Amino acid sequence: MDAYDLITRNAAEVVTEDEVRSLAEDPDGKRAYVGYEPSGVLHIGHMLTANKLIELQEAGFEIVVLLADVHAYLNGKGTFEEIRETADRMREQFVAYGLEESDTEFVLGSEFQLDEEYTLDLHALELETNLSRAERAMAEIQSGDTATVAQAVYPLMQALDIVYLDVDLAIGGMEQRKVHMLARDTLPSIGADAPTCLHTPLIADLSTGVGKMSSSAGVSISMEDSEEELREKVNKAYCPPSRDPEPDADGEDRDNPVLQIFEYHVFPRFGEVVVERPEQYGGDLEYDDYESLASDLDSGELHPADAKGALAEYLNELVAPGREKIRQQRS
Ligand code: NAL
């Protein structure tokens, strides 16, 4: 795979393609970053952007992971002390998941976000941004229904971090795209470049296939799930024998979350998939790529129950090292 294809593999969106092509010409030593609000335990959304970081490490990028303690505080996630403590645990879980420690720089937001120069730059961005734009940028990120002033400052700090961490490529889930668009529009006003961005897809709700999987509502997969819990969650998941399900009774679009997890988690990390089946049901099925697995599900060659069984096992392998780390952290 050439560098551009590896960088953009499974991306929902890149802004802009031309900018990413020019990064792909010489990725060695380029910096890609992602930021996370510290939370106790990684969930499948963190793991999805982490998959992209691991691919970018393979492409030669240096990875910067911002443990966004001040952002979590602004978003009402707890006292500053509580958040600080979870940041350390989260870093260890990312390493257990597979982010090479030697190629990954972990930075705490509060290490630079409380400096005088940063604060004045932040105020300059505040002057340039109207409140409704900041609010819209936070629609898919904010906790709570009504935006606070703190939540309006949040996206401006996220924009400024891109400058202060000196990154070439900003990574985030699709829920971050409006913050990144705000960053592209406002950073030039303080003399900084508009950042190049790559957004990873969101996985559909596990039980319905409608809307987005979320750890705050509905069923999510997390790094502390036991093998048994993973099996139960996956067994109950929505998985019609189709990669492109019909809308539901209310006309809502549906996706197949089981296939999405194969596409965005299993194939990127394992490269191939074996679905074990007894001889009497045709024996094992082997897939070298997502397309062949999806088309077998579509054609009926692969039964959803067999796909789910295999998915639970691969997910278990992905979370096992982090689950062990969490167990140590709690003992
Ligand atoms: C991501 C977050 C916070 C600050 C950032 C700064 C720079 C780049 C990415 C960042 C967290 C993210 C979330 N907004 O929703 O978890």
Coordinates of C-alpha atoms and ligand atoms in Angstrom, one line a residue:
M1 CA 0.0 0.0 0.0
D2 CA 1.4 3.4 -0.8
A3 CA 1.7 6.0 1.9
Y4 CA -1.3 8.0 0.9
D5 CA -3.5 4.9 0.8
L6 CA -2.2 3.8 4.2
I7 CA -2.8 7.2 5.7
T8 CA -6.3 7.6 4.4
R9 CA -7.4 3.9 4.8
N10 CA -10.8 3.8 6.5
A11 CA -10.9 7.5 6.9
A12 CA -14.4 9.0 6.7
E13 CA -13.0 12.3 5.5
V14 CA -9.7 14.1 4.9
V15 CA -9.4 17.9 4.7
T16 CA -8.0 18.4 2.3
E17 CA -6.9 15.5 0.0
D18 CA -4.2 17.7 -1.6
E19 CA -2.8 18.6 1.8
V20 CA -2.7 14.9 2.8
R21 CA -1.0 14.0 -0.5
S22 CA 1.7 16.4 0.2
L23 CA 2.3 15.0 3.7
A24 CA 2.3 11.5 2.2
E25 CA 5.3 12.4 -0.1
D26 CA 7.5 12.3 2.9
P27 CA 5.8 11.2 6.1
D28 CA 9.0 10.5 8.0
G29 CA 9.1 12.7 11.1
K30 CA 5.8 14.4 10.4
R31 CA 3.6 14.8 13.5
A32 CA 0.1 13.5 13.8
Y33 CA -1.9 14.1 16.9
V34 CA -5.1 13.2 18.6
G35 CA -6.6 14.5 21.8
Y36 CA -8.7 12.7 24.4
E37 CA -10.6 13.8 27.4
P38 CA -9.2 11.5 30.1
S39 CA -11.8 9.0 31.2
G40 CA -11.4 6.0 33.4
V41 CA -11.4 3.3 30.7
L42 CA -10.8 3.2 27.0
H43 CA -13.9 2.4 24.9
I44 CA -14.2 1.3 21.3
G45 CA -14.2 4.9 20.0
H46 CA -10.8 5.6 21.5
M47 CA -9.6 2.3 20.0
L48 CA -10.8 3.4 16.6
T49 CA -8.7 6.5 16.4
A50 CA -5.9 4.6 18.1
N51 CA -6.0 2.1 15.1
K52 CA -5.3 5.1 12.8
L53 CA -2.5 6.3 15.0
I54 CA -0.9 2.8 14.9
E55 CA -1.2 2.9 11.0
L56 CA 0.4 6.3 10.9
Q57 CA 3.3 5.1 13.1
E58 CA 3.8 2.4 10.5
A59 CA 3.8 5.1 7.8
G60 CA 6.6 7.0 9.7
F61 CA 4.7 9.6 11.6
E62 CA 5.5 10.7 15.1
I63 CA 2.4 10.5 17.2
V64 CA 1.3 13.0 19.8
V65 CA -1.5 12.1 22.2
L66 CA -2.9 15.0 24.1
L67 CA -4.5 13.9 27.4
A68 CA -6.8 16.9 27.5
D69 CA -7.3 17.3 31.2
V70 CA -8.3 21.0 31.0
H71 CA -10.8 20.2 28.2
A72 CA -12.4 17.4 30.3
Y73 CA -12.7 19.9 33.2
L74 CA -14.3 22.5 30.9
N75 CA -16.7 19.8 29.7
G76 CA -17.9 19.1 33.2
K77 CA -16.3 15.7 33.6
G78 CA -15.2 16.1 37.2
T79 CA -12.8 17.9 39.5
F80 CA -9.4 18.7 38.2
E81 CA -7.8 16.2 40.6
E82 CA -10.0 13.4 39.5
I83 CA -9.3 14.1 35.8
R84 CA -5.6 14.2 36.4
E85 CA -5.6 10.8 37.9
T86 CA -7.5 9.2 35.1
A87 CA -5.1 10.7 32.5
D88 CA -2.2 8.5 33.8
R89 CA -4.3 5.4 33.6
M90 CA -5.5 6.2 30.1
R91 CA -1.9 6.6 28.9
E92 CA -1.1 3.1 30.2
Q93 CA -4.1 1.6 28.5
F94 CA -3.2 3.1 25.1
V95 CA 0.3 1.6 25.4
A96 CA -1.2 -1.8 26.3
Y97 CA -3.5 -1.4 23.2
G98 CA -0.5 -1.1 20.9
L99 CA 0.7 2.5 20.6
E100 CA 4.5 2.2 20.6
E101 CA 5.8 4.1 23.6
S102 CA 9.0 5.0 21.9
D103 CA 7.2 6.7 19.0
T104 CA 4.4 8.3 21.0
E105 CA 4.6 11.6 22.9
F106 CA 2.0 11.9 25.6
V107 CA 1.3 15.4 26.6
L108 CA -1.0 16.7 29.4
G109 CA -3.0 19.8 28.3
S110 CA -2.3 21.6 31.5
E111 CA 1.5 21.4 30.8
F112 CA 1.1 24.3 28.3
Q113 CA -2.5 25.5 28.3
L114 CA -2.1 27.6 31.4
D115 CA 0.8 29.7 30.1
E116 CA 0.5 33.4 29.7
E117 CA 1.2 33.4 25.9
Y118 CA -1.3 30.6 25.4
T119 CA -3.9 32.5 27.3
L120 CA -3.5 35.6 25.3
D121 CA -3.6 33.7 22.0
L122 CA -6.8 32.1 23.3
H123 CA -8.3 35.5 24.0
A124 CA -7.4 36.6 20.5
L125 CA -9.4 33.6 19.1
E126 CA -12.3 34.4 21.4
L127 CA -12.4 37.9 19.8
E128 CA -12.6 36.3 16.3
T129 CA -15.3 33.8 17.0
N130 CA -19.0 34.3 17.5
L131 CA -20.7 32.4 20.2
S132 CA -23.1 30.5 18.0
R133 CA -20.3 29.1 15.9
A134 CA -18.5 27.8 19.0
E135 CA -21.7 26.3 20.3
R136 CA -22.4 24.5 17.0
A137 CA -18.8 23.1 17.0
M138 CA -19.5 21.5 20.4
A139 CA -22.9 19.9 19.5
E140 CA -21.6 16.4 19.3
I141 CA -18.9 16.8 22.0
Q142 CA -20.5 18.6 24.9
S143 CA -21.9 16.9 27.9
G144 CA -25.2 18.2 29.1
D145 CA -28.0 19.8 27.0
T146 CA -27.2 23.5 27.4
A147 CA -23.8 24.9 26.4
T148 CA -21.9 26.6 29.1
V149 CA -19.4 29.5 28.6
A150 CA -16.6 26.9 29.4
Q151 CA -17.9 24.7 26.5
A152 CA -17.7 27.7 24.2
V153 CA -14.0 28.2 25.1
Y154 CA -13.3 24.5 24.7
P155 CA -13.2 24.3 20.8
L156 CA -10.9 27.4 20.7
M157 CA -8.4 25.8 23.0
Q158 CA -8.6 22.6 20.8
A159 CA -7.8 24.8 17.8
L160 CA -4.9 26.5 19.6
D161 CA -3.5 23.2 20.8
I162 CA -2.9 22.2 17.2
V163 CA -0.6 25.2 16.9
Y164 CA 1.1 24.7 20.2
L165 CA 1.8 21.1 19.7
D166 CA 3.2 21.9 16.2
V167 CA 1.3 19.1 14.4
D168 CA 1.1 18.4 10.7
L169 CA -2.1 16.2 10.8
A170 CA -5.0 16.4 13.3
I171 CA -6.9 13.2 13.8
G172 CA -10.3 12.8 15.3
G173 CA -13.6 11.0 15.0
M174 CA -16.2 12.6 12.8
E175 CA -17.8 14.2 15.9
Q176 CA -14.7 16.5 16.0
R177 CA -15.1 17.8 12.4
K178 CA -16.8 21.1 13.3
V179 CA -14.1 21.9 15.8
H180 CA -11.5 21.3 13.2
M181 CA -13.4 23.4 10.6
L182 CA -13.5 26.2 13.2
A183 CA -9.8 25.8 13.7
R184 CA -9.2 26.0 9.9
D185 CA -11.2 29.2 9.7
T186 CA -9.9 31.0 12.7
L187 CA -6.3 30.1 13.2
P188 CA -5.1 32.2 10.2
S189 CA -6.3 35.3 12.1
I190 CA -3.5 34.7 14.7
G191 CA -1.0 34.0 12.0
A192 CA -1.1 30.2 12.2
D193 CA -1.7 27.7 9.3
A194 CA -5.1 26.0 8.8
P195 CA -4.6 22.4 10.1
T196 CA -4.8 19.4 7.8
C197 CA -7.4 17.0 9.3
L198 CA -8.4 13.3 9.1
H199 CA -11.6 12.0 10.5
T200 CA -12.4 8.5 11.4
P201 CA -15.9 7.1 11.0
L202 CA -18.4 6.6 13.8
I203 CA -19.7 3.1 14.5
A204 CA -23.5 2.6 14.5
D205 CA -25.4 1.8 17.7
L206 CA -24.7 -1.8 18.4
S207 CA -28.2 -3.0 19.2
T208 CA -30.2 -1.0 16.5
G209 CA -27.7 0.0 13.8
V210 CA -29.3 3.4 13.9
G211 CA -27.4 6.6 14.9
K212 CA -24.0 6.4 16.6
M213 CA -22.6 4.1 19.2
S214 CA -22.1 6.1 22.4
S215 CA -20.7 5.2 25.8
S216 CA -23.1 7.6 27.5
A217 CA -26.3 6.1 25.9
G218 CA -26.8 2.6 24.8
V219 CA -24.4 -0.3 24.6
S220 CA -20.7 0.4 24.1
I221 CA -17.7 -1.9 24.0
S222 CA -15.0 -1.0 26.5
M223 CA -11.6 -2.2 27.5
E224 CA -12.8 -3.6 30.8
D225 CA -15.4 -5.9 29.2
S226 CA -14.8 -9.5 30.1
E227 CA -14.7 -12.2 27.4
E228 CA -18.2 -13.2 28.4
E229 CA -19.5 -9.6 28.3
L230 CA -18.0 -9.1 24.9
R231 CA -19.7 -12.3 23.6
E232 CA -23.1 -11.2 25.0
K233 CA -22.9 -7.7 23.6
V234 CA -21.9 -8.9 20.2
N235 CA -24.5 -11.7 20.2
K236 CA -27.2 -9.2 20.8
A237 CA -25.9 -6.8 18.2
Y238 CA -27.9 -5.9 15.1
C239 CA -26.5 -7.8 12.2
P240 CA -28.8 -8.5 9.3
P241 CA -27.3 -10.6 6.4
S242 CA -26.5 -7.4 4.6
R243 CA -23.8 -4.7 4.4
D244 CA -26.4 -2.1 3.5
P245 CA -29.5 -2.7 5.6
E246 CA -32.9 -1.2 4.8
P247 CA -34.0 1.8 6.9
D248 CA -36.0 0.9 10.1
A249 CA -39.8 1.2 10.5
D250 CA -39.4 5.0 11.2
G251 CA -37.4 5.5 8.1
E252 CA -34.1 5.9 10.0
D253 CA -31.0 4.9 8.2
R254 CA -29.3 1.8 9.5
D255 CA -25.8 0.4 9.3
N256 CA -24.4 -3.0 10.2
P257 CA -22.3 -2.4 13.3
V258 CA -20.9 -5.9 13.3
L259 CA -19.5 -5.4 9.8
Q260 CA -18.2 -1.9 10.8
I261 CA -16.3 -3.4 13.7
F262 CA -14.7 -6.0 11.3
E263 CA -13.8 -3.2 8.9
Y264 CA -12.5 -0.6 11.3
H265 CA -11.1 -2.7 14.1
V266 CA -10.4 -6.3 13.2
F267 CA -8.9 -6.1 9.6
P268 CA -6.7 -3.1 10.4
R269 CA -5.1 -4.8 13.4
F270 CA -5.1 -8.5 12.3
G271 CA -4.9 -8.3 8.5
E272 CA -6.9 -11.4 8.1
V273 CA -9.9 -13.2 9.7
V274 CA -10.7 -16.8 10.2
V275 CA -14.3 -17.7 11.0
E276 CA -14.3 -21.1 12.6
R277 CA -17.1 -23.4 11.7
P278 CA -17.6 -27.2 12.3
E279 CA -16.9 -29.3 9.2
Q280 CA -20.6 -30.2 8.9
Y281 CA -21.4 -26.6 8.3
G282 CA -18.7 -26.1 5.7
G283 CA -15.6 -25.7 7.8
D284 CA -13.5 -22.6 8.5
L285 CA -13.8 -19.5 6.3
E286 CA -10.7 -17.4 5.7
Y287 CA -10.7 -13.8 4.7
D288 CA -7.8 -11.6 3.6
D289 CA -9.8 -8.4 3.4
Y290 CA -13.0 -6.8 4.6
E291 CA -14.6 -6.8 1.2
S292 CA -14.6 -10.6 0.9
L293 CA -16.1 -11.1 4.4
A294 CA -18.8 -8.5 3.7
S295 CA -19.7 -10.0 0.4
D296 CA -20.0 -13.5 1.9
L297 CA -22.4 -12.1 4.5
D298 CA -24.4 -10.4 1.8
S299 CA -24.6 -13.6 -0.3
G300 CA -25.5 -15.8 2.7
E301 CA -22.3 -17.8 2.6
L302 CA -21.4 -16.4 6.0
H303 CA -24.1 -16.6 8.6
P304 CA -24.5 -13.6 11.0
A305 CA -24.2 -15.9 14.0
D306 CA -20.8 -17.2 12.8
A307 CA -19.6 -13.7 12.0
K308 CA -20.6 -12.6 15.6
G309 CA -18.8 -15.5 17.1
A310 CA -15.6 -14.6 15.3
L311 CA -16.0 -10.9 16.1
A312 CA -16.3 -11.5 19.8
E313 CA -13.0 -13.5 19.8
Y314 CA -11.1 -10.9 17.9
L315 CA -12.4 -8.1 20.0
N316 CA -11.4 -10.1 23.1
E317 CA -7.8 -10.3 21.8
L318 CA -7.8 -6.6 21.1
V319 CA -9.0 -5.6 24.6
A320 CA -7.2 -8.3 26.6
P321 CA -3.9 -6.5 27.2
G322 CA -5.7 -3.3 28.3
R323 CA -8.1 -5.3 30.5
E324 CA -5.1 -6.8 32.3
K325 CA -3.6 -3.3 32.7
I326 CA -6.9 -2.0 34.2
R327 CA -6.9 -4.9 36.6
Q328 CA -3.4 -4.0 37.8
Q329 CA -4.4 -0.3 38.1
R330 CA -7.2 -1.3 40.4
S331 CA -5.3 -3.6 42.6
Ligands
NAL1 C1 -9.2 16.7 21.5 C2 -9.9 16.9 22.6 C3 -9.5 17.9 23.4 C4 -8.5 18.8 23.0 C5 -7.9 18.6 21.9 C6 -6.8 19.4 21.5 C7 -6.2 19.2 20.3 C8 -6.6 18.1 19.5 C9 -7.6 17.3 19.9 C10 -8.2 17.5 21.1 C11 -10.9 15.9 23.1 C12 -12.0 15.8 22.1 C13 -13.1 14.8 22.7 N1 -12.6 17.0 21.8 O1 -14.2 15.0 22.4 O2 -12.7 13.9 23.3

